[in-house]
Amino acid sequence: MEKLIEQSLDISSAKLLLAAEQTIYMLFWALLIGTLIGVSLGILLVLTRPGGVLGNRIAFSLLNDLINIVRSVPFIILLVFIMPLTKGIAGTTVGTRAALVPLVFYISPYLARLVESSLLEVDSGIIEAAEAMGASTLQIIWHFLLPEALPSLILTLTTGTIGLLGVTAMAGAIGAGGVGDLALTYGYQQFNTPLMTATVVVLILFVQMIQSVGNHFSKKVRTHK
């Protein structure tokens, strides 16, 4: 089977395995760190907006503008623009580990906006009732805001994961590797059509799997509410 794949795709199985590992590595760590930052930023946006639990127009405007600025920069430019910062954090500007820095910069504000939208769907009456009961800000977030928005947040995370998977292909520009880079380097540039086709099929299947899992858990949580 291994030899059949190598002969069909004209590439060693070791390279295929390495590309898969690199994609999973970038996706897992960038999503984990980006989710922690993105959810925190999304909550802050909702709390500090005018009329929010911690309404503060200046804090909201600063945070809102900062997220808009970072989101305005295309990923491939962001990749190059923050190289000095990448060097300072990762100790290098090339490779899979270095790619995590721009990937986190990309996914954090993206998720923050999606989380903000999900949290704003929560009925304001629930928050007002929580405040009337004397709940602290932390209790409102943990016991009311997040549980009520959980089905939507799961779909938000699903959308973010798929978006992040797409940009990992561009991380190949700094030698990060991955399945997307494999398709471009060995598939497109070396006219290896079978490999190109195979990587596209794998990515499509991967996206379908992520979306199906996200839909399943979102529906399950919504049903049990």
mmCIF file of C-alpha atoms in Angstrom:
data_model
loop_
_atom_site.group_PDB
_atom_site.id
_atom_site.type_symbol
_atom_site.label_atom_id
_atom_site.label_comp_id
_atom_site.label_asym_id
_atom_site.label_seq_id
_atom_site.Cartn_x
_atom_site.Cartn_y
_atom_site.Cartn_z
ATOM 1 C CA MET A 1 0.000 0.000 0.000
ATOM 2 C CA GLU A 2 2.820 2.358 0.971
ATOM 3 C CA LYS A 3 4.706 1.665 -2.278
ATOM 4 C CA LEU A 4 1.521 2.034 -4.296
ATOM 5 C CA ILE A 5 0.943 5.511 -2.798
ATOM 6 C CA GLU A 6 4.557 6.526 -3.416
ATOM 7 C CA GLN A 7 4.422 5.338 -7.042
ATOM 8 C CA SER A 8 1.060 7.019 -7.666
ATOM 9 C CA LEU A 9 1.997 10.365 -6.116
ATOM 10 C CA ASP A 10 5.711 10.289 -6.974
ATOM 11 C CA ILE A 11 6.726 11.313 -3.460
ATOM 12 C CA SER A 12 7.997 9.396 -0.437
ATOM 13 C CA SER A 13 5.591 8.427 2.335
ATOM 14 C CA ALA A 14 7.976 10.070 4.809
ATOM 15 C CA LYS A 15 7.360 13.463 3.186
ATOM 16 C CA LEU A 16 3.612 12.900 3.196
ATOM 17 C CA LEU A 17 3.663 11.958 6.870
ATOM 18 C CA LEU A 18 5.871 14.938 7.743
ATOM 19 C CA ALA A 19 3.506 17.334 5.925
ATOM 20 C CA ALA A 20 0.510 15.911 7.806
ATOM 21 C CA GLU A 21 2.329 16.239 11.148
ATOM 22 C CA GLN A 22 3.307 19.842 10.375
ATOM 23 C CA THR A 23 -0.282 20.792 9.499
ATOM 24 C CA ILE A 24 -1.690 19.161 12.652
ATOM 25 C CA TYR A 25 1.029 20.824 14.783
ATOM 26 C CA MET A 26 0.290 24.302 13.389
ATOM 27 C CA LEU A 27 -3.469 23.807 13.560
ATOM 28 C CA PHE A 28 -3.520 22.488 17.134
ATOM 29 C CA TRP A 29 -1.230 25.007 18.823
ATOM 30 C CA ALA A 30 -2.368 28.068 16.862
ATOM 31 C CA LEU A 31 -6.013 27.169 17.498
ATOM 32 C CA LEU A 32 -5.440 26.493 21.205
ATOM 33 C CA ILE A 33 -3.588 29.767 21.850
ATOM 34 C CA GLY A 34 -5.768 31.731 19.428
ATOM 35 C CA THR A 35 -8.954 30.450 21.092
ATOM 36 C CA LEU A 36 -7.786 31.535 24.549
ATOM 37 C CA ILE A 37 -6.946 35.012 23.242
ATOM 38 C CA GLY A 38 -9.916 35.291 20.864
ATOM 39 C CA VAL A 39 -12.534 34.235 23.431
ATOM 40 C CA SER A 40 -11.054 36.662 25.988
ATOM 41 C CA LEU A 41 -11.104 39.520 23.476
ATOM 42 C CA GLY A 42 -14.648 38.642 22.368
ATOM 43 C CA ILE A 43 -15.884 38.674 25.976
ATOM 44 C CA LEU A 44 -14.162 42.025 26.607
ATOM 45 C CA LEU A 45 -15.792 43.488 23.501
ATOM 46 C CA VAL A 46 -19.232 42.489 24.756
ATOM 47 C CA LEU A 47 -18.654 43.583 28.356
ATOM 48 C CA THR A 48 -17.127 47.001 27.555
ATOM 49 C CA ARG A 49 -19.420 48.004 24.697
ATOM 50 C CA PRO A 50 -21.859 50.866 25.470
ATOM 51 C CA GLY A 51 -24.682 49.370 27.536
ATOM 52 C CA GLY A 52 -22.572 46.334 28.451
ATOM 53 C CA VAL A 53 -21.965 44.980 31.944
ATOM 54 C CA LEU A 54 -18.676 46.934 32.171
ATOM 55 C CA GLY A 55 -19.586 49.596 29.603
ATOM 56 C CA ASN A 56 -16.510 51.702 28.840
ATOM 57 C CA ARG A 57 -16.538 53.601 25.544
ATOM 58 C CA ILE A 58 -12.764 54.278 25.462
ATOM 59 C CA ALA A 59 -11.741 50.690 26.254
ATOM 60 C CA PHE A 60 -14.244 49.343 23.733
ATOM 61 C CA SER A 61 -13.088 51.735 20.989
ATOM 62 C CA LEU A 62 -9.414 50.915 21.540
ATOM 63 C CA LEU A 63 -10.045 47.170 21.505
ATOM 64 C CA ASN A 64 -12.442 47.416 18.589
ATOM 65 C CA ASP A 65 -9.967 49.441 16.498
ATOM 66 C CA LEU A 66 -7.033 47.190 17.389
ATOM 67 C CA ILE A 67 -8.927 44.091 16.241
ATOM 68 C CA ASN A 68 -10.012 45.835 13.038
ATOM 69 C CA ILE A 69 -6.420 46.899 12.269
ATOM 70 C CA VAL A 70 -4.951 43.416 12.721
ATOM 71 C CA ARG A 71 -7.779 41.848 10.721
ATOM 72 C CA SER A 72 -7.201 44.325 7.889
ATOM 73 C CA VAL A 73 -3.726 42.942 7.143
ATOM 74 C CA PRO A 74 -3.709 40.016 4.678
ATOM 75 C CA PHE A 75 -2.076 36.946 6.216
ATOM 76 C CA ILE A 76 0.799 36.721 3.734
ATOM 77 C CA ILE A 77 1.771 40.350 4.534
ATOM 78 C CA LEU A 78 1.270 39.798 8.269
ATOM 79 C CA LEU A 79 3.601 36.825 7.963
ATOM 80 C CA VAL A 80 6.443 39.079 6.784
ATOM 81 C CA PHE A 81 5.521 42.262 8.692
ATOM 82 C CA ILE A 82 5.786 40.739 12.176
ATOM 83 C CA MET A 83 8.983 38.802 11.511
ATOM 84 C CA PRO A 84 10.964 40.781 14.128
ATOM 85 C CA LEU A 85 8.295 39.891 16.700
ATOM 86 C CA THR A 86 8.297 36.289 15.502
ATOM 87 C CA LYS A 87 12.069 36.209 15.984
ATOM 88 C CA GLY A 88 11.694 37.585 19.506
ATOM 89 C CA ILE A 89 9.006 35.076 20.522
ATOM 90 C CA ALA A 90 9.974 31.910 18.638
ATOM 91 C CA GLY A 91 13.715 32.569 18.355
ATOM 92 C CA THR A 92 13.559 32.062 14.593
ATOM 93 C CA THR A 93 11.670 33.396 11.576
ATOM 94 C CA VAL A 94 11.534 30.154 9.602
ATOM 95 C CA GLY A 95 10.002 26.756 10.193
ATOM 96 C CA THR A 96 6.838 25.308 11.654
ATOM 97 C CA ARG A 97 7.382 26.753 15.144
ATOM 98 C CA ALA A 98 7.935 30.255 13.775
ATOM 99 C CA ALA A 99 4.689 30.032 11.798
ATOM 100 C CA LEU A 100 2.706 29.741 15.026
ATOM 101 C CA VAL A 101 3.215 33.450 15.832
ATOM 102 C CA PRO A 102 1.580 34.888 12.666
ATOM 103 C CA LEU A 103 -1.056 32.140 12.756
ATOM 104 C CA VAL A 104 -2.042 33.172 16.301
ATOM 105 C CA PHE A 105 -2.071 36.838 15.201
ATOM 106 C CA TYR A 106 -4.385 35.866 12.358
ATOM 107 C CA ILE A 107 -6.828 33.639 14.217
ATOM 108 C CA SER A 108 -7.167 35.588 17.511
ATOM 109 C CA PRO A 109 -8.950 38.722 16.190
ATOM 110 C CA TYR A 110 -10.873 36.560 13.717
ATOM 111 C CA LEU A 111 -12.239 34.434 16.554
ATOM 112 C CA ALA A 112 -12.779 37.527 18.722
ATOM 113 C CA ARG A 113 -15.244 38.912 16.173
ATOM 114 C CA LEU A 114 -17.051 35.583 15.836
ATOM 115 C CA VAL A 115 -17.214 35.160 19.628
ATOM 116 C CA GLU A 116 -18.547 38.707 19.969
ATOM 117 C CA SER A 117 -21.332 37.917 17.492
ATOM 118 C CA SER A 118 -22.203 34.690 19.338
ATOM 119 C CA LEU A 119 -22.341 36.391 22.738
ATOM 120 C CA LEU A 120 -24.478 39.237 21.425
ATOM 121 C CA GLU A 121 -27.114 36.649 20.481
ATOM 122 C CA VAL A 122 -27.705 35.943 24.188
ATOM 123 C CA ASP A 123 -30.996 37.443 25.357
ATOM 124 C CA SER A 124 -30.206 40.670 27.229
ATOM 125 C CA GLY A 125 -33.002 39.782 29.685
ATOM 126 C CA ILE A 126 -30.887 36.880 30.964
ATOM 127 C CA ILE A 127 -27.963 39.198 31.720
ATOM 128 C CA GLU A 128 -30.260 41.745 33.356
ATOM 129 C CA ALA A 129 -31.763 38.986 35.516
ATOM 130 C CA ALA A 130 -28.276 37.833 36.522
ATOM 131 C CA GLU A 131 -27.322 41.383 37.491
ATOM 132 C CA ALA A 132 -30.572 41.743 39.460
ATOM 133 C CA MET A 133 -29.663 38.584 41.405
ATOM 134 C CA GLY A 134 -26.366 40.216 42.358
ATOM 135 C CA ALA A 135 -24.124 38.005 40.206
ATOM 136 C CA SER A 136 -20.551 39.247 39.795
ATOM 137 C CA THR A 137 -19.100 39.927 36.356
ATOM 138 C CA LEU A 138 -17.191 36.637 36.455
ATOM 139 C CA GLN A 139 -20.348 34.750 37.457
ATOM 140 C CA ILE A 140 -22.316 36.402 34.650
ATOM 141 C CA ILE A 141 -19.659 35.315 32.147
ATOM 142 C CA TRP A 142 -19.228 31.763 33.449
ATOM 143 C CA HIS A 143 -22.794 30.856 34.481
ATOM 144 C CA PHE A 144 -24.931 32.838 32.031
ATOM 145 C CA LEU A 145 -23.122 34.310 29.023
ATOM 146 C CA LEU A 146 -20.941 31.364 27.948
ATOM 147 C CA PRO A 147 -23.494 28.559 28.626
ATOM 148 C CA GLU A 148 -26.235 30.389 26.733
ATOM 149 C CA ALA A 149 -23.973 31.034 23.744
ATOM 150 C CA LEU A 150 -22.289 27.602 23.790
ATOM 151 C CA PRO A 151 -23.978 26.086 20.673
ATOM 152 C CA SER A 152 -23.086 29.187 18.663
ATOM 153 C CA LEU A 153 -19.568 29.256 20.129
ATOM 154 C CA ILE A 154 -18.989 25.663 18.982
ATOM 155 C CA LEU A 155 -19.911 26.661 15.426
ATOM 156 C CA THR A 156 -17.666 29.721 15.803
ATOM 157 C CA LEU A 157 -14.738 27.514 16.749
ATOM 158 C CA THR A 158 -15.547 25.207 13.839
ATOM 159 C CA THR A 159 -15.484 28.122 11.380
ATOM 160 C CA GLY A 160 -12.228 29.381 12.900
ATOM 161 C CA THR A 161 -10.602 25.939 12.602
ATOM 162 C CA ILE A 162 -11.480 25.692 8.916
ATOM 163 C CA GLY A 163 -10.230 29.232 8.269
ATOM 164 C CA LEU A 164 -6.993 28.478 10.085
ATOM 165 C CA LEU A 165 -6.490 25.292 8.065
ATOM 166 C CA GLY A 166 -6.663 27.377 4.901
ATOM 167 C CA VAL A 167 -3.974 29.852 5.929
ATOM 168 C CA THR A 168 -1.541 27.143 7.092
ATOM 169 C CA ALA A 169 -0.887 26.605 3.375
ATOM 170 C CA MET A 170 0.525 30.144 3.159
ATOM 171 C CA ALA A 171 2.803 29.486 6.124
ATOM 172 C CA GLY A 172 4.896 27.468 3.673
ATOM 173 C CA ALA A 173 6.316 30.849 2.571
ATOM 174 C CA ILE A 174 8.556 30.776 5.668
ATOM 175 C CA GLY A 175 9.362 27.085 5.396
ATOM 176 C CA ALA A 176 6.630 25.898 7.756
ATOM 177 C CA GLY A 177 5.717 22.976 5.493
ATOM 178 C CA GLY A 178 2.354 21.268 5.843
ATOM 179 C CA VAL A 179 -0.098 19.691 3.415
ATOM 180 C CA GLY A 180 -0.876 22.967 1.636
ATOM 181 C CA ASP A 181 2.801 23.702 1.073
ATOM 182 C CA LEU A 182 3.269 20.147 -0.212
ATOM 183 C CA ALA A 183 0.562 20.753 -2.808
ATOM 184 C CA LEU A 184 2.170 24.009 -3.951
ATOM 185 C CA THR A 185 5.817 22.920 -3.888
ATOM 186 C CA TYR A 186 5.586 19.372 -5.197
ATOM 187 C CA GLY A 187 2.171 19.483 -6.824
ATOM 188 C CA TYR A 188 1.876 22.847 -8.589
ATOM 189 C CA GLN A 189 5.525 23.848 -9.146
ATOM 190 C CA GLN A 190 6.642 20.357 -10.246
ATOM 191 C CA PHE A 191 3.502 19.671 -12.297
ATOM 192 C CA ASN A 192 2.653 16.663 -10.137
ATOM 193 C CA THR A 193 -1.102 16.585 -10.843
ATOM 194 C CA PRO A 194 -1.876 13.337 -8.943
ATOM 195 C CA LEU A 195 -0.268 14.760 -5.792
ATOM 196 C CA MET A 196 -2.048 18.082 -6.226
ATOM 197 C CA THR A 197 -5.374 16.290 -6.640
ATOM 198 C CA ALA A 198 -4.748 14.019 -3.667
ATOM 199 C CA THR A 199 -3.902 16.906 -1.316
ATOM 200 C CA VAL A 200 -6.990 18.847 -2.416
ATOM 201 C CA VAL A 201 -9.169 15.777 -1.750
ATOM 202 C CA VAL A 202 -7.563 15.270 1.680
ATOM 203 C CA LEU A 203 -8.129 18.922 2.600
ATOM 204 C CA ILE A 204 -11.763 18.767 1.440
ATOM 205 C CA LEU A 205 -12.352 15.633 3.510
ATOM 206 C CA PHE A 206 -10.648 17.234 6.498
ATOM 207 C CA VAL A 207 -12.861 20.337 6.264
ATOM 208 C CA GLN A 208 -15.986 18.178 5.910
ATOM 209 C CA MET A 209 -14.984 16.196 8.979
ATOM 210 C CA ILE A 210 -14.353 19.346 11.069
ATOM 211 C CA GLN A 211 -17.682 20.873 10.003
ATOM 212 C CA SER A 212 -19.592 17.650 10.713
ATOM 213 C CA VAL A 213 -18.076 17.308 14.190
ATOM 214 C CA GLY A 214 -18.827 20.978 14.935
ATOM 215 C CA ASN A 215 -22.420 20.677 13.709
ATOM 216 C CA HIS A 216 -22.920 17.482 15.739
ATOM 217 C CA PHE A 217 -21.751 18.932 19.043
ATOM 218 C CA SER A 218 -23.541 22.247 18.492
ATOM 219 C CA LYS A 219 -26.814 20.423 17.819
ATOM 220 C CA LYS A 220 -26.268 18.135 20.799
ATOM 221 C CA VAL A 221 -25.683 21.053 23.174
ATOM 222 C CA ARG A 222 -28.639 22.994 21.737
ATOM 223 C CA THR A 223 -30.912 19.951 22.194
ATOM 224 C CA HIS A 224 -29.926 19.497 25.849
ATOM 225 C CA LYS A 225 -30.426 23.155 26.793
#
